[in-house]
Structure formats: structure tokens, C-alpha cells
Amino acid sequence: MTANVFDRPVKTQAFRPVSIRRRLTNNAATLFFVASFLIALVPLGWVLSVVVARGWYAVTRATWWTHSLRGILPEQFAGGVYHALYGTVVQAGVAALLSVPLGLMTAVFLVEYGSGRLVRLTTFMVDVLAGVPSIVAALFVFSLWIATLGFQQSSFAVSLALVLLMLPVVVRSAEEMLRLVPDDLREASYALGVTKWKTIMRIVFPIAMPGIVSGVLLSVARVIGETAPVLVLVGYSRSINTDIFHGNMASLPLLIYTELTNPEHAGFLRIWGAALSLIIIVAVINLVAAATRFLAARRR
């Protein structure tokens, strides 16, 4: 009579305890990374505390967010940064309107349509553009848009330079989000007879949209404080200019640079107040991006 195979004793593999050397190495590596993180927080916290301490008085004034500096003398601490805030939002908004469609179309091409040398060339150009300094982008726009084509220095020229800085961030973030969409959903859509462009618009994009929105917001936060384009491509104005193609227009970075030449105490307060205002705007944008990612994760 043959023995049942299930009656045979099962051999269990004995696990060896982790050696003391490995535990010490793991603990040392953990301690090193935690210490590095804490050390990196020291200058960040110091800078933030100094800006808050010196700029809090300015940003808490009633007229800071609602008035411009029109008619205000340099030595008078009155008015506010409404004109600079308006210029910052307009310049970043126009740049987003131009760069987001281009970035999304490039990402769709790389993920859904592209292949071969053209994809490699496009990826290489996006990587090169991601490493371009802001001053180089500003000089390129100046030489092409102003010196060659003959257009005036304006807020729109600043937006063109910001497009060059935003575009690689939008492309990379959208490309990664589109690649995270499972191929099974695409194949199921194709099996039902849905065309490729409808599959992209109605299935791929809705799933990837929260991550794309987060990437766009982070790209806006990345360029909203750039100083080189506004120094090269537009002049400073102490009042609001609604024409983005003509005339000077203020922005928060340009206001900070201009007030550096003001030796009065009012200039000192405006500098730190504008710096804190810029930090608050960037922090709000990052919080909105984080909330978008959180809500998208909750929906899954």
C-alpha cells in the first residue's frame, strides 16, 4: 500500500536571524539619512523664519493686497503690491495657456503615437530644455522677439521666456501620468471599436488628469518667481498695466529688485513683504497640487 503524499512531513526552511553587522549597517544608514534630512531643513527653516519675521508687518496691512504704488513716494510706506501681484499672475497665466497645450500634445505623441528616432530626438530636446537657465531663455526671447522681429519689451515677452521654462516640466509630468494608465484599458477600448483619439480623450486623459493638473501647478510654481526674464524683457511700473503687449508691467520679483535701490525704510519693508507674498503664493499653489493628488488617490 502506497503512502499518501499528504502524510509526508513538510520540510520547513529555517530562517537565520539577521546578523549584528547587517543590523548595525542598517541603523547607521537610517541615522545618516535622517541626520541629512534634518541638516537640510536648517537653512530652509532659517530663511523662512527671517522672511516671515521681516515681511509679516507688510503683508498684514489692509492695503497691501488691494492697492498699487501709484502716486506713492519711495520714502512713504503706503499702498501695496496689487499691481505686482496682477503682473505676476498675468505673466504666469499667459505662459501656462501657451505651454500646457504644447506640453500635453508632446506627451501624447511620446506615449501614444511616437516611435523610433523622432521620439528619441524629442526626448533629448526636452531634457536639454529642462537644463536651460532662465537667463538663457530670457536672452533667447530678447534676441528673437525683440532684436530680430522688432517687437517691444512687454509682459508677453516675459511669458514667452516662461514658456521655455515651463514646457519641459509639463511634458515630463504629463508623460509619466499617461504611462501610468494601464494598457488593458486602452486594449479594451480598441476591442470595442473605439478609435485611438477617442480612447485618449475619453479614457486615458480622465484617468491621468489629476496627476497632469498637479504637474501643471508645480510648473507654474516653478516659474512664478523667476527674476531673469522680467529683468531683461520688461520694465517696472508702479501702477497696473492691462496691456500685455505694450508698456511696462510690474511683478513681485521685479518689485523686489527695484526696491533694492531704495535706501529708505519703506523700501526695506516692501522688499521683505514682496518676498513673503511670493512665498505664500508658491506655498498655496503647492498645497493645491498636493490636495489634487490626495483627492485623486482617495477616488481610486
XYZ file of C-alpha atoms in Angstrom:
300
model
C 0.000 0.000 0.000
C 1.437 3.297 -1.043
C 1.738 6.102 1.439
C -0.267 9.238 0.882
C 1.886 12.120 -0.266
C 0.000 14.420 2.088
C 1.134 12.305 5.041
C 4.759 13.090 4.400
C 6.303 15.623 6.768
C 6.768 19.062 5.259
C 10.261 20.413 5.436
C 10.328 23.933 6.744
C 13.171 26.251 5.913
C 14.780 27.749 8.970
C 15.332 31.489 8.724
C 18.562 32.714 10.110
C 18.408 35.772 12.334
C 19.784 38.970 10.904
C 23.420 39.309 11.711
C 24.639 42.020 14.042
C 26.732 43.545 11.251
C 23.697 43.983 8.983
C 21.626 45.499 11.750
C 24.386 47.953 12.616
C 24.778 48.890 8.942
C 21.033 49.411 8.548
C 20.809 51.533 11.696
C 23.829 53.594 10.645
C 22.325 54.230 7.197
C 18.972 55.209 8.752
C 20.685 57.583 11.156
C 22.724 59.117 8.317
C 19.689 59.826 6.123
C 17.632 61.221 8.997
C 20.518 63.471 10.034
C 20.983 64.644 6.430
C 17.290 65.471 6.207
C 17.386 67.470 9.440
C 20.529 69.330 8.377
C 18.869 70.237 5.048
C 15.893 71.647 6.954
C 18.073 74.035 8.969
C 18.836 76.604 6.213
C 15.300 76.262 4.840
C 13.743 76.967 8.217
C 16.194 79.804 8.876
C 15.411 81.538 5.575
C 11.681 81.091 6.071
C 11.786 82.442 9.627
C 13.767 85.527 8.560
C 11.395 86.299 5.665
C 8.324 85.855 7.853
C 9.765 87.984 10.662
C 10.732 90.845 8.355
C 7.804 90.708 5.945
C 4.902 89.946 8.258
C 4.242 93.589 9.067
C 3.867 94.451 5.382
C 1.618 91.579 4.294
C -0.775 92.073 7.218
C -1.546 95.677 6.291
C -5.060 96.265 4.932
C -3.872 97.916 1.700
C -1.055 95.502 0.899
C -3.076 93.162 -1.339
C -5.580 95.684 -2.709
C -3.594 98.819 -3.683
C -0.720 99.638 -6.003
C 2.158 102.099 -5.575
C 0.713 104.667 -7.953
C 1.345 108.149 -6.558
C 3.268 106.769 -3.568
C 6.659 108.329 -2.911
C 9.632 105.980 -2.387
C 10.011 107.060 1.228
C 6.316 106.513 2.020
C 5.285 103.106 3.245
C 1.793 103.145 1.811
C -0.086 101.406 -0.964
C 0.566 97.751 -1.712
C 1.635 95.173 -4.261
C -1.626 94.716 -6.147
C -0.003 95.881 -9.389
C 2.912 93.457 -8.957
C 0.603 90.623 -7.954
C -1.515 91.286 -11.035
C 1.555 91.250 -13.294
C 2.850 88.026 -11.762
C -0.474 86.242 -12.241
C -0.885 87.533 -15.811
C 2.624 86.560 -16.899
C 2.386 83.080 -15.380
C -1.172 82.629 -16.675
C -0.279 83.509 -20.274
C 2.745 81.217 -20.069
C 0.512 78.391 -18.818
C -2.016 78.965 -21.625
C 0.787 78.580 -24.159
C 2.861 75.821 -22.585
C 0.158 73.446 -21.287
C -1.385 72.583 -24.701
C 2.059 72.195 -26.267
C 3.279 70.075 -23.373
C 0.212 67.815 -23.390
C 0.385 67.270 -27.135
C 4.086 66.454 -26.877
C 3.429 63.985 -24.053
C 0.627 62.309 -26.020
C 2.926 61.987 -29.010
C 5.704 60.428 -26.940
C 3.412 57.936 -25.178
C 0.718 57.094 -27.713
C 1.995 57.796 -31.229
C 5.750 58.223 -31.366
C 8.398 55.633 -32.119
C 11.927 55.441 -33.396
C 14.319 58.315 -33.908
C 11.753 61.084 -33.645
C 10.830 60.034 -30.099
C 14.476 59.870 -29.081
C 15.117 63.297 -30.610
C 12.088 64.812 -28.884
C 13.058 63.294 -25.536
C 16.595 64.610 -25.932
C 15.361 68.117 -26.744
C 13.027 68.109 -23.728
C 15.929 67.055 -21.489
C 18.117 69.821 -22.920
C 15.360 72.396 -22.460
C 14.901 71.297 -18.845
C 18.501 72.273 -18.123
C 18.402 75.706 -19.769
C 18.972 78.521 -17.223
C 16.332 81.221 -17.032
C 18.746 83.932 -18.154
C 19.484 81.971 -21.334
C 15.754 81.667 -22.072
C 15.345 85.402 -21.488
C 18.256 86.291 -23.793
C 16.915 83.953 -26.486
C 13.490 85.616 -26.407
C 15.128 89.040 -26.383
C 17.285 88.272 -29.428
C 14.431 86.664 -31.390
C 11.287 88.511 -30.312
C 12.695 91.996 -29.706
C 16.014 92.380 -31.552
C 15.116 90.332 -34.655
C 11.340 90.651 -35.051
C 11.188 94.185 -33.692
C 8.533 93.789 -31.006
C 8.609 95.896 -27.850
C 9.669 94.845 -24.409
C 6.461 93.708 -22.765
C 4.832 91.277 -20.393
C 4.094 88.943 -23.294
C 7.821 88.605 -23.979
C 8.267 87.550 -20.348
C 5.556 84.924 -20.808
C 7.373 83.550 -23.862
C 10.517 83.080 -21.785
C 8.489 81.406 -19.048
C 7.037 79.027 -21.651
C 10.538 77.724 -22.354
C 10.980 77.033 -18.635
C 7.535 75.508 -18.077
C 7.371 73.302 -21.156
C 9.791 70.516 -20.075
C 8.136 70.247 -16.643
C 4.679 69.918 -18.212
C 5.907 67.371 -20.760
C 7.644 65.187 -18.180
C 4.801 65.218 -15.665
C 2.130 64.538 -18.301
C 4.242 61.803 -19.895
C 4.666 59.980 -16.595
C 0.956 60.227 -15.789
C -0.041 58.918 -19.214
C 2.333 55.967 -18.878
C 0.727 55.033 -15.546
C -2.620 54.404 -17.244
C -2.921 50.588 -17.656
C -2.650 49.301 -21.215
C -5.578 46.960 -20.502
C -7.939 49.923 -20.601
C -6.627 51.006 -23.977
C -6.884 47.474 -25.378
C -10.437 47.080 -24.056
C -11.421 50.330 -25.737
C -9.860 49.274 -29.024
C -11.655 45.920 -28.791
C -14.974 47.780 -28.608
C -14.158 49.610 -31.808
C -13.301 52.978 -30.273
C -10.802 54.965 -32.282
C -7.434 55.832 -30.830
C -8.014 59.547 -30.414
C -11.335 58.955 -28.665
C -9.651 56.432 -26.383
C -7.061 59.033 -25.451
C -9.611 61.794 -24.875
C -12.286 59.791 -23.044
C -10.319 57.111 -21.183
C -6.633 57.939 -20.896
C -6.893 61.659 -20.162
C -9.650 61.447 -17.489
C -7.645 58.856 -15.563
C -4.372 60.794 -15.807
C -5.900 64.253 -15.365
C -5.339 64.654 -11.559
C -1.634 63.958 -11.961
C -1.431 66.228 -15.000
C -3.102 69.069 -13.101
C -0.628 68.617 -10.249
C 2.271 68.755 -12.694
C 0.925 71.923 -14.303
C 0.525 73.614 -10.918
C 4.048 72.637 -9.914
C 5.391 74.036 -13.197
C 3.601 77.323 -12.507
C 5.106 77.406 -9.018
C 8.482 76.714 -10.609
C 8.451 79.785 -12.884
C 6.360 82.288 -10.941
C 9.388 83.578 -9.059
C 11.851 83.766 -11.964
C 13.743 87.047 -11.989
C 15.901 86.965 -15.133
C 13.045 87.175 -17.695
C 11.435 90.210 -16.028
C 14.779 91.997 -15.716
C 15.617 91.557 -19.405
C 12.259 91.668 -21.155
C 10.073 94.242 -19.376
C 10.384 97.419 -17.350
C 8.951 98.227 -13.946
C 5.700 100.115 -13.447
C 4.267 101.417 -10.175
C 0.692 101.055 -11.441
C -1.390 98.413 -13.194
C -0.924 97.893 -16.930
C -3.617 95.757 -18.559
C -1.917 95.668 -21.985
C 0.397 92.659 -22.088
C 1.857 93.611 -25.484
C 2.879 97.204 -24.774
C 4.357 99.106 -21.878
C 5.943 98.123 -18.605
C 4.366 95.766 -16.108
C 5.383 95.051 -12.541
C 5.773 91.638 -10.926
C 6.802 90.520 -7.474
C 10.405 89.585 -8.435
C 10.788 92.866 -10.350
C 9.367 94.825 -7.412
C 11.940 93.240 -5.097
C 14.787 94.097 -7.481
C 13.576 97.676 -7.979
C 13.139 98.373 -4.274
C 16.709 97.230 -3.609
C 17.803 100.648 -4.882
C 15.516 102.388 -2.365
C 17.590 103.229 0.734
C 14.542 104.283 2.749
C 12.925 102.135 5.426
C 9.831 101.827 3.225
C 11.896 100.097 0.560
C 13.200 97.635 3.133
C 9.653 96.759 4.205
C 8.452 96.389 0.610
C 11.316 94.027 -0.241
C 10.586 91.593 2.570
C 6.836 91.947 2.170
C 7.037 91.104 -1.539
C 9.335 88.160 -0.775
C 6.885 86.791 1.794
C 3.998 87.360 -0.615
C 5.802 85.336 -3.260
C 6.459 82.516 -0.783
C 2.791 82.497 0.220
C 1.654 82.253 -3.409
C 4.060 79.400 -4.174
C 3.023 77.590 -0.985
C -0.672 77.911 -1.901
C -0.029 76.517 -5.379
C 1.888 73.573 -3.933
C -0.882 72.902 -1.417
C -3.470 72.876 -4.205
C -1.310 70.422 -6.169
C -0.959 68.186 -3.099
C -4.715 68.343 -2.483
C -5.349 67.343 -6.084
C -3.118 64.302 -5.737
C -4.752 63.391 -2.404
C -8.273 63.588 -3.803
C -7.237 61.539 -6.831
C -5.788 58.863 -4.536
C -8.987 58.820 -2.471
C -11.066 58.305 -5.609
C -9.050 55.208 -6.505
